[in-house]
């Protein structure tokens, strides 16, 4: 799989881009602030419908514009598919597949499969559990695009159930039991959708663990062995996950039972204390958790190991995903650079950003694309030249 064409309209700093790409290794070279990361971000958005830099879509639209458009042409086993995504503030985003509108942008997920490593990925090791949950859900969606719908359904149920909990406590003291009856219905919805999401995550962790171990060993052969584990606040879920269980029915039962146990606490606090939105991915180096115990170099290697492990897993389950490396070589020592370059050499398409050519491994055979400014006075970025 590779991206043959990238087109942007009013995306980030770019008024317009039309860029032809090729298989193999391509590096976008430019000083910081010239917009090279915006190109990689647009490709990641096309693959995941999300940015690796911001949670909302509004910052992706160029200042003064009403919408942004990201267009890609993806080649997979000789077949071309065109994806157009329209990002609009305050309204639902739109998508087209081969120029035909689709009902939901989620229908284009899976056309472009990509794995991205960026400086922000250090948060996978040092950040909050939400960073690691997002990582799991993104990779799970790359494996099975329908998981995007499962995740959206779960988040909708979570919002509804949380709103109900905020009103159910006071209603209970007034003697209104109808709210509690409604809450039981939402318990069922939460358990059903949550169990599917947990099942997808646990299955991913089961398959990803050996790949992360191998990738980390490649990047840091002198370090302690790496391992990952799915962690849940529900003992029954964690126990079943530890045994390799991926049956949603088992997790659904555990979630329903936990909802019953936590009923009083949830009503008192008005928050949802049960569900996969409270789970985590534990990262370990030897006998210690990576968070809080890993050195700076070990943290970078673990973050990169997660990404490279997911890349190897995805490529064994289908065509090679596109590998996106955003300013990654500047963060690595020479040994890790060479290890990463070795992995990248076998990929069908690798797209890299670098501030200076010296950040790249020596003797790396790549196509270099110079990103330049047209108007240095106002800082607008308007052209890409090979």
mmCIF file of C-alpha atoms in Angstrom:
data_model
loop_
_atom_site.group_PDB
_atom_site.id
_atom_site.type_symbol
_atom_site.label_atom_id
_atom_site.label_comp_id
_atom_site.label_asym_id
_atom_site.label_seq_id
_atom_site.Cartn_x
_atom_site.Cartn_y
_atom_site.Cartn_z
ATOM 1 C CA UNK A 1 0.000 0.000 0.000
ATOM 2 C CA UNK A 2 1.174 3.516 -0.775
ATOM 3 C CA UNK A 3 -0.180 7.038 -1.214
ATOM 4 C CA UNK A 4 0.179 8.206 -4.803
ATOM 5 C CA UNK A 5 -1.266 11.683 -4.368
ATOM 6 C CA UNK A 6 -1.912 14.097 -1.506
ATOM 7 C CA UNK A 7 -4.053 17.178 -2.026
ATOM 8 C CA UNK A 8 -4.810 19.821 0.585
ATOM 9 C CA UNK A 9 -7.031 22.869 0.597
ATOM 10 C CA UNK A 10 -6.873 25.263 3.546
ATOM 11 C CA UNK A 11 -5.412 22.611 5.843
ATOM 12 C CA UNK A 12 -3.326 24.098 8.656
ATOM 13 C CA UNK A 13 -0.793 26.483 7.064
ATOM 14 C CA UNK A 14 -1.364 25.278 3.510
ATOM 15 C CA UNK A 15 -3.745 27.187 1.225
ATOM 16 C CA UNK A 16 -3.277 24.488 -1.394
ATOM 17 C CA UNK A 17 -1.057 21.456 -2.005
ATOM 18 C CA UNK A 18 -0.912 18.965 -4.856
ATOM 19 C CA UNK A 19 1.853 16.493 -4.187
ATOM 20 C CA UNK A 20 2.690 13.362 -6.137
ATOM 21 C CA UNK A 21 4.231 10.632 -4.010
ATOM 22 C CA UNK A 22 6.010 7.370 -4.774
ATOM 23 C CA UNK A 23 6.662 4.023 -3.114
ATOM 24 C CA UNK A 24 9.886 3.809 -1.152
ATOM 25 C CA UNK A 25 11.365 6.316 1.274
ATOM 26 C CA UNK A 26 10.567 10.009 0.985
ATOM 27 C CA UNK A 27 11.816 12.716 3.341
ATOM 28 C CA UNK A 28 10.245 16.173 3.683
ATOM 29 C CA UNK A 29 13.115 18.477 4.653
ATOM 30 C CA UNK A 30 12.578 21.976 6.063
ATOM 31 C CA UNK A 31 13.313 24.040 9.158
ATOM 32 C CA UNK A 32 10.738 23.984 11.915
ATOM 33 C CA UNK A 33 7.657 26.068 11.136
ATOM 34 C CA UNK A 34 7.617 25.441 7.393
ATOM 35 C CA UNK A 35 4.649 23.045 7.459
ATOM 36 C CA UNK A 36 6.258 19.684 6.829
ATOM 37 C CA UNK A 37 4.551 18.068 9.830
ATOM 38 C CA UNK A 38 1.222 19.347 8.516
ATOM 39 C CA UNK A 39 1.643 17.088 5.481
ATOM 40 C CA UNK A 40 2.146 14.007 7.648
ATOM 41 C CA UNK A 41 -0.719 15.079 9.926
ATOM 42 C CA UNK A 42 -3.045 15.261 6.930
ATOM 43 C CA UNK A 43 -2.158 11.704 5.917
ATOM 44 C CA UNK A 44 -2.716 10.484 9.475
ATOM 45 C CA UNK A 45 -6.086 12.236 9.497
ATOM 46 C CA UNK A 46 -7.030 10.465 6.285
ATOM 47 C CA UNK A 47 -6.124 7.137 7.905
ATOM 48 C CA UNK A 48 -7.723 7.655 11.331
ATOM 49 C CA UNK A 49 -10.098 10.672 11.068
ATOM 50 C CA UNK A 50 -8.098 12.277 13.845
ATOM 51 C CA UNK A 51 -4.991 14.352 14.455
ATOM 52 C CA UNK A 52 -2.004 13.224 16.498
ATOM 53 C CA UNK A 53 -1.481 16.811 17.664
ATOM 54 C CA UNK A 54 -4.909 18.147 18.696
ATOM 55 C CA UNK A 55 -8.149 16.585 19.916
ATOM 56 C CA UNK A 56 -10.537 18.864 17.993
ATOM 57 C CA UNK A 57 -10.787 19.469 14.250
ATOM 58 C CA UNK A 58 -11.064 23.272 14.363
ATOM 59 C CA UNK A 59 -7.273 23.943 14.468
ATOM 60 C CA UNK A 60 -6.875 21.938 11.256
ATOM 61 C CA UNK A 61 -8.712 24.615 9.228
ATOM 62 C CA UNK A 62 -6.487 27.432 7.976
ATOM 63 C CA UNK A 63 -7.110 30.772 9.674
ATOM 64 C CA UNK A 64 -9.823 32.691 7.799
ATOM 65 C CA UNK A 65 -11.099 29.654 5.877
ATOM 66 C CA UNK A 66 -14.487 27.999 6.394
ATOM 67 C CA UNK A 67 -13.383 24.442 5.731
ATOM 68 C CA UNK A 68 -10.388 22.254 4.997
ATOM 69 C CA UNK A 69 -10.160 19.423 2.473
ATOM 70 C CA UNK A 70 -7.774 16.467 2.598
ATOM 71 C CA UNK A 71 -7.633 14.336 -0.555
ATOM 72 C CA UNK A 72 -5.598 11.179 -1.031
ATOM 73 C CA UNK A 73 -5.229 8.586 -3.754
ATOM 74 C CA UNK A 74 -4.184 5.248 -2.270
ATOM 75 C CA UNK A 75 -2.810 2.332 -4.267
ATOM 76 C CA UNK A 76 -3.343 -1.119 -2.782
ATOM 77 C CA UNK A 77 -2.363 -4.204 -4.792
ATOM 78 C CA UNK A 78 -2.644 -2.205 -8.004
ATOM 79 C CA UNK A 79 -6.110 -0.826 -7.240
ATOM 80 C CA UNK A 80 -6.550 2.920 -6.742
ATOM 81 C CA UNK A 81 -9.013 4.418 -4.268
ATOM 82 C CA UNK A 82 -9.584 8.165 -3.853
ATOM 83 C CA UNK A 83 -10.657 9.583 -0.489
ATOM 84 C CA UNK A 84 -11.800 13.183 0.022
ATOM 85 C CA UNK A 85 -12.448 14.467 3.547
ATOM 86 C CA UNK A 86 -14.092 17.828 4.175
ATOM 87 C CA UNK A 87 -13.520 19.295 7.646
ATOM 88 C CA UNK A 88 -15.963 22.009 8.702
ATOM 89 C CA UNK A 89 -16.218 23.814 12.022
ATOM 90 C CA UNK A 90 -19.594 23.504 13.724
ATOM 91 C CA UNK A 91 -20.985 20.993 11.247
ATOM 92 C CA UNK A 92 -20.584 17.315 10.532
ATOM 93 C CA UNK A 93 -17.578 16.445 8.403
ATOM 94 C CA UNK A 94 -18.175 14.906 4.985
ATOM 95 C CA UNK A 95 -16.368 12.249 2.985
ATOM 96 C CA UNK A 96 -16.280 10.916 -0.545
ATOM 97 C CA UNK A 97 -14.945 7.616 -1.793
ATOM 98 C CA UNK A 98 -13.975 7.586 -5.462
ATOM 99 C CA UNK A 99 -15.806 10.942 -5.786
ATOM 100 C CA UNK A 100 -19.089 9.478 -4.469
ATOM 101 C CA UNK A 101 -20.454 10.764 -1.126
ATOM 102 C CA UNK A 102 -20.670 8.277 1.744
ATOM 103 C CA UNK A 103 -23.098 8.422 4.662
ATOM 104 C CA UNK A 104 -20.401 8.710 7.316
ATOM 105 C CA UNK A 105 -16.674 9.515 7.176
ATOM 106 C CA UNK A 106 -16.120 6.255 9.083
ATOM 107 C CA UNK A 107 -16.911 4.384 5.854
ATOM 108 C CA UNK A 108 -13.510 5.392 4.414
ATOM 109 C CA UNK A 109 -11.541 3.951 7.332
ATOM 110 C CA UNK A 110 -9.332 1.128 6.146
ATOM 111 C CA UNK A 111 -8.658 2.604 2.705
ATOM 112 C CA UNK A 112 -5.397 4.044 4.003
ATOM 113 C CA UNK A 113 -3.684 2.129 6.786
ATOM 114 C CA UNK A 114 -0.790 3.939 8.403
ATOM 115 C CA UNK A 115 1.450 3.838 11.448
ATOM 116 C CA UNK A 116 2.811 7.125 12.756
ATOM 117 C CA UNK A 117 5.590 7.914 15.179
ATOM 118 C CA UNK A 118 5.939 11.524 16.383
ATOM 119 C CA UNK A 119 7.509 13.398 19.308
ATOM 120 C CA UNK A 120 4.068 13.441 20.937
ATOM 121 C CA UNK A 121 4.332 9.665 21.338
ATOM 122 C CA UNK A 122 6.503 10.072 24.412
ATOM 123 C CA UNK A 123 3.145 10.587 26.159
ATOM 124 C CA UNK A 124 2.374 6.921 25.450
ATOM 125 C CA UNK A 125 4.920 6.085 28.142
ATOM 126 C CA UNK A 126 4.858 9.098 30.435
ATOM 127 C CA UNK A 127 1.335 10.418 29.925
ATOM 128 C CA UNK A 128 -2.122 9.631 31.239
ATOM 129 C CA UNK A 129 -3.940 6.329 30.535
ATOM 130 C CA UNK A 130 -6.101 8.159 27.975
ATOM 131 C CA UNK A 131 -3.058 8.370 25.671
ATOM 132 C CA UNK A 132 -2.567 4.615 25.785
ATOM 133 C CA UNK A 133 -6.290 3.903 25.372
ATOM 134 C CA UNK A 134 -6.318 6.068 22.260
ATOM 135 C CA UNK A 135 -3.320 4.180 20.906
ATOM 136 C CA UNK A 136 -5.074 0.846 21.420
ATOM 137 C CA UNK A 137 -8.279 2.062 19.805
ATOM 138 C CA UNK A 138 -6.471 3.522 16.791
ATOM 139 C CA UNK A 139 -4.565 0.312 16.106
ATOM 140 C CA UNK A 140 -7.655 -1.813 16.757
ATOM 141 C CA UNK A 141 -9.553 0.299 14.219
ATOM 142 C CA UNK A 142 -6.747 -0.116 11.687
ATOM 143 C CA UNK A 143 -7.113 -3.888 12.096
ATOM 144 C CA UNK A 144 -10.922 -3.874 12.079
ATOM 145 C CA UNK A 145 -12.469 -0.594 10.814
ATOM 146 C CA UNK A 146 -15.839 -1.504 12.368
ATOM 147 C CA UNK A 147 -14.270 -0.819 15.794
ATOM 148 C CA UNK A 148 -14.633 2.892 15.015
ATOM 149 C CA UNK A 149 -18.398 2.414 15.139
ATOM 150 C CA UNK A 150 -18.153 0.390 18.348
ATOM 151 C CA UNK A 151 -16.092 3.124 19.954
ATOM 152 C CA UNK A 152 -18.487 5.861 18.803
ATOM 153 C CA UNK A 153 -21.493 3.919 20.115
ATOM 154 C CA UNK A 154 -19.783 3.357 23.462
ATOM 155 C CA UNK A 155 -18.882 7.020 23.844
ATOM 156 C CA UNK A 156 -22.474 8.008 23.073
ATOM 157 C CA UNK A 157 -23.787 5.588 25.717
ATOM 158 C CA UNK A 158 -21.182 6.833 28.192
ATOM 159 C CA UNK A 159 -22.328 10.440 27.756
ATOM 160 C CA UNK A 160 -25.999 9.499 28.137
ATOM 161 C CA UNK A 161 -25.395 7.322 31.195
ATOM 162 C CA UNK A 162 -23.202 9.966 32.854
ATOM 163 C CA UNK A 163 -25.895 12.610 32.322
ATOM 164 C CA UNK A 164 -28.463 10.258 33.818
ATOM 165 C CA UNK A 165 -26.277 9.590 36.868
ATOM 166 C CA UNK A 166 -26.063 13.315 37.565
ATOM 167 C CA UNK A 167 -29.862 13.502 37.825
ATOM 168 C CA UNK A 168 -30.511 10.062 39.314
ATOM 169 C CA UNK A 169 -28.991 10.848 42.717
ATOM 170 C CA UNK A 170 -31.282 13.769 43.564
ATOM 171 C CA UNK A 171 -34.266 11.916 42.045
ATOM 172 C CA UNK A 172 -33.645 8.951 44.322
ATOM 173 C CA UNK A 173 -33.909 11.126 47.412
ATOM 174 C CA UNK A 174 -37.215 12.490 46.100
ATOM 175 C CA UNK A 175 -38.529 8.950 45.870
ATOM 176 C CA UNK A 176 -38.517 8.886 42.043
ATOM 177 C CA UNK A 177 -37.530 5.309 41.123
ATOM 178 C CA UNK A 178 -38.211 5.669 37.389
ATOM 179 C CA UNK A 179 -34.749 7.148 36.869
ATOM 180 C CA UNK A 180 -33.190 4.072 38.444
ATOM 181 C CA UNK A 181 -35.184 1.823 36.113
ATOM 182 C CA UNK A 182 -33.880 3.827 33.170
ATOM 183 C CA UNK A 183 -30.360 3.542 34.535
ATOM 184 C CA UNK A 184 -30.577 -0.253 34.428
ATOM 185 C CA UNK A 185 -31.392 -0.033 30.727
ATOM 186 C CA UNK A 186 -28.313 2.105 30.136
ATOM 187 C CA UNK A 187 -26.256 -0.356 32.175
ATOM 188 C CA UNK A 188 -27.117 -2.935 29.550
ATOM 189 C CA UNK A 189 -26.101 -0.641 26.699
ATOM 190 C CA UNK A 190 -22.838 0.240 28.430
ATOM 191 C CA UNK A 191 -22.005 -3.408 29.061
ATOM 192 C CA UNK A 192 -22.857 -4.510 25.511
ATOM 193 C CA UNK A 193 -20.806 -1.842 23.715
ATOM 194 C CA UNK A 194 -18.065 -1.764 26.353
ATOM 195 C CA UNK A 195 -17.579 -5.527 26.108
ATOM 196 C CA UNK A 196 -17.006 -5.296 22.364
ATOM 197 C CA UNK A 197 -14.435 -2.537 22.827
ATOM 198 C CA UNK A 198 -12.621 -4.454 25.577
ATOM 199 C CA UNK A 199 -12.626 -7.590 23.422
ATOM 200 C CA UNK A 200 -10.988 -5.702 20.527
ATOM 201 C CA UNK A 201 -8.381 -4.192 22.841
ATOM 202 C CA UNK A 202 -7.513 -7.457 24.588
ATOM 203 C CA UNK A 203 -7.226 -9.294 21.278
ATOM 204 C CA UNK A 204 -4.894 -6.547 20.064
ATOM 205 C CA UNK A 205 -2.725 -6.714 23.199
ATOM 206 C CA UNK A 206 -2.484 -10.499 22.879
ATOM 207 C CA UNK A 207 -1.202 -10.191 19.312
ATOM 208 C CA UNK A 208 0.835 -7.021 19.810
ATOM 209 C CA UNK A 209 2.798 -8.105 22.889
ATOM 210 C CA UNK A 210 5.348 -10.326 21.111
ATOM 211 C CA UNK A 211 5.858 -7.729 18.369
ATOM 212 C CA UNK A 212 6.555 -4.961 20.889
ATOM 213 C CA UNK A 213 9.017 -7.215 22.704
ATOM 214 C CA UNK A 214 10.915 -7.878 19.461
ATOM 215 C CA UNK A 215 10.838 -4.229 18.339
ATOM 216 C CA UNK A 216 12.142 -2.984 21.681
ATOM 217 C CA UNK A 217 14.917 -5.563 21.662
ATOM 218 C CA UNK A 218 15.929 -4.332 18.203
ATOM 219 C CA UNK A 219 16.012 -0.704 19.337
ATOM 220 C CA UNK A 220 17.593 -1.231 22.753
ATOM 221 C CA UNK A 221 19.378 -4.598 22.833
ATOM 222 C CA UNK A 222 21.210 -3.783 26.063
ATOM 223 C CA UNK A 223 18.085 -2.760 27.946
ATOM 224 C CA UNK A 224 15.631 -4.806 30.003
ATOM 225 C CA UNK A 225 12.975 -6.811 28.110
ATOM 226 C CA UNK A 226 9.739 -4.984 27.325
ATOM 227 C CA UNK A 227 6.228 -6.305 27.904
ATOM 228 C CA UNK A 228 2.670 -4.975 27.726
ATOM 229 C CA UNK A 229 -0.491 -5.957 29.591
ATOM 230 C CA UNK A 230 -4.133 -4.878 29.546
ATOM 231 C CA UNK A 231 -5.172 -3.401 32.893
ATOM 232 C CA UNK A 232 -8.726 -2.925 34.095
ATOM 233 C CA UNK A 233 -10.249 -1.664 37.308
ATOM 234 C CA UNK A 234 -12.604 -4.650 37.193
ATOM 235 C CA UNK A 235 -10.909 -7.725 38.615
ATOM 236 C CA UNK A 236 -12.933 -10.184 36.538
ATOM 237 C CA UNK A 237 -12.100 -8.326 33.284
ATOM 238 C CA UNK A 238 -8.392 -8.183 34.093
ATOM 239 C CA UNK A 239 -8.306 -11.835 35.079
ATOM 240 C CA UNK A 240 -10.025 -12.959 31.887
ATOM 241 C CA UNK A 241 -7.812 -10.695 29.779
ATOM 242 C CA UNK A 242 -4.758 -12.189 31.488
ATOM 243 C CA UNK A 243 -5.967 -15.652 30.483
ATOM 244 C CA UNK A 244 -6.274 -14.532 26.858
ATOM 245 C CA UNK A 245 -10.081 -14.414 26.806
ATOM 246 C CA UNK A 246 -11.572 -12.278 24.026
ATOM 247 C CA UNK A 247 -15.224 -13.396 24.260
ATOM 248 C CA UNK A 248 -17.401 -10.239 24.524
ATOM 249 C CA UNK A 249 -20.090 -12.181 26.423
ATOM 250 C CA UNK A 250 -17.656 -12.809 29.288
ATOM 251 C CA UNK A 251 -16.739 -9.135 29.513
ATOM 252 C CA UNK A 252 -20.380 -8.056 29.236
ATOM 253 C CA UNK A 253 -21.303 -10.172 32.265
ATOM 254 C CA UNK A 254 -18.403 -8.724 34.245
ATOM 255 C CA UNK A 255 -19.420 -5.158 33.356
ATOM 256 C CA UNK A 256 -23.042 -5.708 34.381
ATOM 257 C CA UNK A 257 -21.992 -7.179 37.710
ATOM 258 C CA UNK A 258 -19.630 -4.266 38.340
ATOM 259 C CA UNK A 259 -22.384 -1.763 37.504
ATOM 260 C CA UNK A 260 -24.503 -3.345 40.214
ATOM 261 C CA UNK A 261 -21.636 -3.232 42.743
ATOM 262 C CA UNK A 262 -20.777 0.385 41.999
ATOM 263 C CA UNK A 263 -24.380 1.644 41.867
ATOM 264 C CA UNK A 264 -24.299 3.537 45.165
ATOM 265 C CA UNK A 265 -20.891 5.102 44.526
ATOM 266 C CA UNK A 266 -21.899 6.220 41.039
ATOM 267 C CA UNK A 267 -25.115 7.809 42.282
ATOM 268 C CA UNK A 268 -23.288 9.640 45.052
ATOM 269 C CA UNK A 269 -20.590 10.981 42.748
ATOM 270 C CA UNK A 270 -22.659 11.420 39.583
ATOM 271 C CA UNK A 271 -19.984 9.863 37.364
ATOM 272 C CA UNK A 272 -19.592 6.598 35.484
ATOM 273 C CA UNK A 273 -17.091 4.436 37.379
ATOM 274 C CA UNK A 274 -17.436 1.312 35.227
ATOM 275 C CA UNK A 275 -16.253 0.661 31.681
ATOM 276 C CA UNK A 276 -13.282 0.546 29.309
ATOM 277 C CA UNK A 277 -12.926 4.348 29.486
ATOM 278 C CA UNK A 278 -11.173 3.713 32.817
ATOM 279 C CA UNK A 279 -8.782 0.969 31.610
ATOM 280 C CA UNK A 280 -5.089 1.237 30.790
ATOM 281 C CA UNK A 281 -2.267 -0.427 28.874
ATOM 282 C CA UNK A 282 0.552 -1.315 31.250
ATOM 283 C CA UNK A 283 4.061 -0.978 29.818
ATOM 284 C CA UNK A 284 6.822 -2.824 31.640
ATOM 285 C CA UNK A 285 10.593 -3.010 31.419
ATOM 286 C CA UNK A 286 11.795 -6.035 33.300
ATOM 287 C CA UNK A 287 10.053 -6.102 36.675
ATOM 288 C CA UNK A 288 9.194 -2.403 36.707
ATOM 289 C CA UNK A 289 6.542 -0.262 35.028
ATOM 290 C CA UNK A 290 8.024 1.938 32.319
ATOM 291 C CA UNK A 291 6.180 5.004 33.590
ATOM 292 C CA UNK A 292 8.226 6.545 36.334
ATOM 293 C CA UNK A 293 11.107 4.059 36.083
ATOM 294 C CA UNK A 294 12.299 4.196 32.449
ATOM 295 C CA UNK A 295 15.147 6.489 31.473
ATOM 296 C CA UNK A 296 14.661 9.053 28.723
ATOM 297 C CA UNK A 297 16.223 6.765 26.133
ATOM 298 C CA UNK A 298 14.233 3.764 27.336
ATOM 299 C CA UNK A 299 11.016 5.789 27.173
ATOM 300 C CA UNK A 300 11.693 6.754 23.572
ATOM 301 C CA UNK A 301 12.532 3.159 22.694
ATOM 302 C CA UNK A 302 9.345 1.905 24.336
ATOM 303 C CA UNK A 303 7.213 4.462 22.498
ATOM 304 C CA UNK A 304 8.875 3.597 19.207
ATOM 305 C CA UNK A 305 8.569 -0.107 20.019
ATOM 306 C CA UNK A 306 4.801 0.276 20.380
ATOM 307 C CA UNK A 307 4.566 1.901 16.975
ATOM 308 C CA UNK A 308 6.920 -0.488 15.208
ATOM 309 C CA UNK A 309 5.238 -3.446 16.891
ATOM 310 C CA UNK A 310 1.864 -2.289 15.594
ATOM 311 C CA UNK A 311 3.393 -1.806 12.143
ATOM 312 C CA UNK A 312 4.708 -5.379 12.079
ATOM 313 C CA UNK A 313 1.362 -6.721 13.303
ATOM 314 C CA UNK A 314 -0.627 -4.831 10.673
ATOM 315 C CA UNK A 315 1.644 -5.916 7.851
ATOM 316 C CA UNK A 316 1.237 -9.587 8.822
ATOM 317 C CA UNK A 317 -2.550 -9.181 8.604
ATOM 318 C CA UNK A 318 -2.661 -7.511 5.190
ATOM 319 C CA UNK A 319 -0.689 -5.186 2.973
ATOM 320 C CA UNK A 320 2.092 -3.018 4.360
ATOM 321 C CA UNK A 321 0.715 0.099 6.061
ATOM 322 C CA UNK A 322 2.311 3.421 5.213
ATOM 323 C CA UNK A 323 4.987 4.295 7.786
ATOM 324 C CA UNK A 324 4.963 7.952 8.875
ATOM 325 C CA UNK A 325 7.961 9.224 10.875
ATOM 326 C CA UNK A 326 7.617 12.815 12.081
ATOM 327 C CA UNK A 327 10.950 14.256 13.273
ATOM 328 C CA UNK A 328 11.727 10.929 14.894
ATOM 329 C CA UNK A 329 15.399 10.613 13.929
ATOM 330 C CA UNK A 330 16.296 13.838 15.737
ATOM 331 C CA UNK A 331 15.252 12.186 19.014
ATOM 332 C CA UNK A 332 17.323 9.005 18.589
ATOM 333 C CA UNK A 333 20.973 8.147 18.988
ATOM 334 C CA UNK A 334 22.906 6.666 16.077
ATOM 335 C CA UNK A 335 22.265 3.034 17.060
ATOM 336 C CA UNK A 336 18.504 3.527 17.298
ATOM 337 C CA UNK A 337 18.544 5.507 14.044
ATOM 338 C CA UNK A 338 20.168 2.610 12.248
ATOM 339 C CA UNK A 339 17.751 0.103 13.766
ATOM 340 C CA UNK A 340 14.762 2.191 12.685
ATOM 341 C CA UNK A 341 16.242 2.720 9.222
ATOM 342 C CA UNK A 342 16.601 -1.040 8.856
ATOM 343 C CA UNK A 343 12.907 -1.549 9.590
ATOM 344 C CA UNK A 344 11.919 1.318 7.284
ATOM 345 C CA UNK A 345 13.963 -0.119 4.425
ATOM 346 C CA UNK A 346 11.566 -3.054 4.123
ATOM 347 C CA UNK A 347 8.380 -0.937 4.078
ATOM 348 C CA UNK A 348 6.524 -0.286 0.841
ATOM 349 C CA UNK A 349 6.261 3.436 1.603
ATOM 350 C CA UNK A 350 7.913 5.532 4.317
ATOM 351 C CA UNK A 351 7.268 9.267 4.665
ATOM 352 C CA UNK A 352 9.645 11.117 6.976
ATOM 353 C CA UNK A 353 10.022 14.710 8.163
ATOM 354 C CA UNK A 354 13.381 16.169 9.157
ATOM 355 C CA UNK A 355 14.578 19.671 9.977
ATOM 356 C CA UNK A 356 18.022 19.093 8.445
ATOM 357 C CA UNK A 357 19.470 16.268 6.308
ATOM 358 C CA UNK A 358 21.975 15.535 9.084
ATOM 359 C CA UNK A 359 19.119 14.141 11.221
ATOM 360 C CA UNK A 360 18.824 11.199 8.821
ATOM 361 C CA UNK A 361 20.924 8.022 8.961
ATOM 362 C CA UNK A 362 24.055 8.201 6.862
ATOM 363 C CA UNK A 363 23.928 6.566 3.423
ATOM 364 C CA UNK A 364 20.132 6.304 3.547
ATOM 365 C CA UNK A 365 18.799 6.038 -0.014
ATOM 366 C CA UNK A 366 15.769 8.337 0.039
ATOM 367 C CA UNK A 367 13.871 10.756 -2.156
ATOM 368 C CA UNK A 368 14.167 14.224 -0.627
ATOM 369 C CA UNK A 369 11.385 16.780 -0.948
ATOM 370 C CA UNK A 370 12.313 20.341 -0.024
ATOM 371 C CA UNK A 371 9.470 22.204 1.646
ATOM 372 C CA UNK A 372 9.742 25.946 1.043
ATOM 373 C CA UNK A 373 8.054 29.265 1.689
ATOM 374 C CA UNK A 374 6.755 31.514 -1.048
ATOM 375 C CA UNK A 375 6.382 34.594 1.111
ATOM 376 C CA UNK A 376 8.876 34.805 3.949
ATOM 377 C CA UNK A 377 7.366 38.065 5.207
ATOM 378 C CA UNK A 378 4.049 36.598 6.367
ATOM 379 C CA UNK A 379 5.279 33.017 6.844
ATOM 380 C CA UNK A 380 2.789 31.431 4.457
ATOM 381 C CA UNK A 381 3.742 28.064 3.069
ATOM 382 C CA UNK A 382 2.595 27.496 -0.463
ATOM 383 C CA UNK A 383 4.725 25.118 -2.429
ATOM 384 C CA UNK A 384 6.584 21.854 -2.369
ATOM 385 C CA UNK A 385 9.429 21.261 -4.796
ATOM 386 C CA UNK A 386 11.343 18.036 -5.419
#
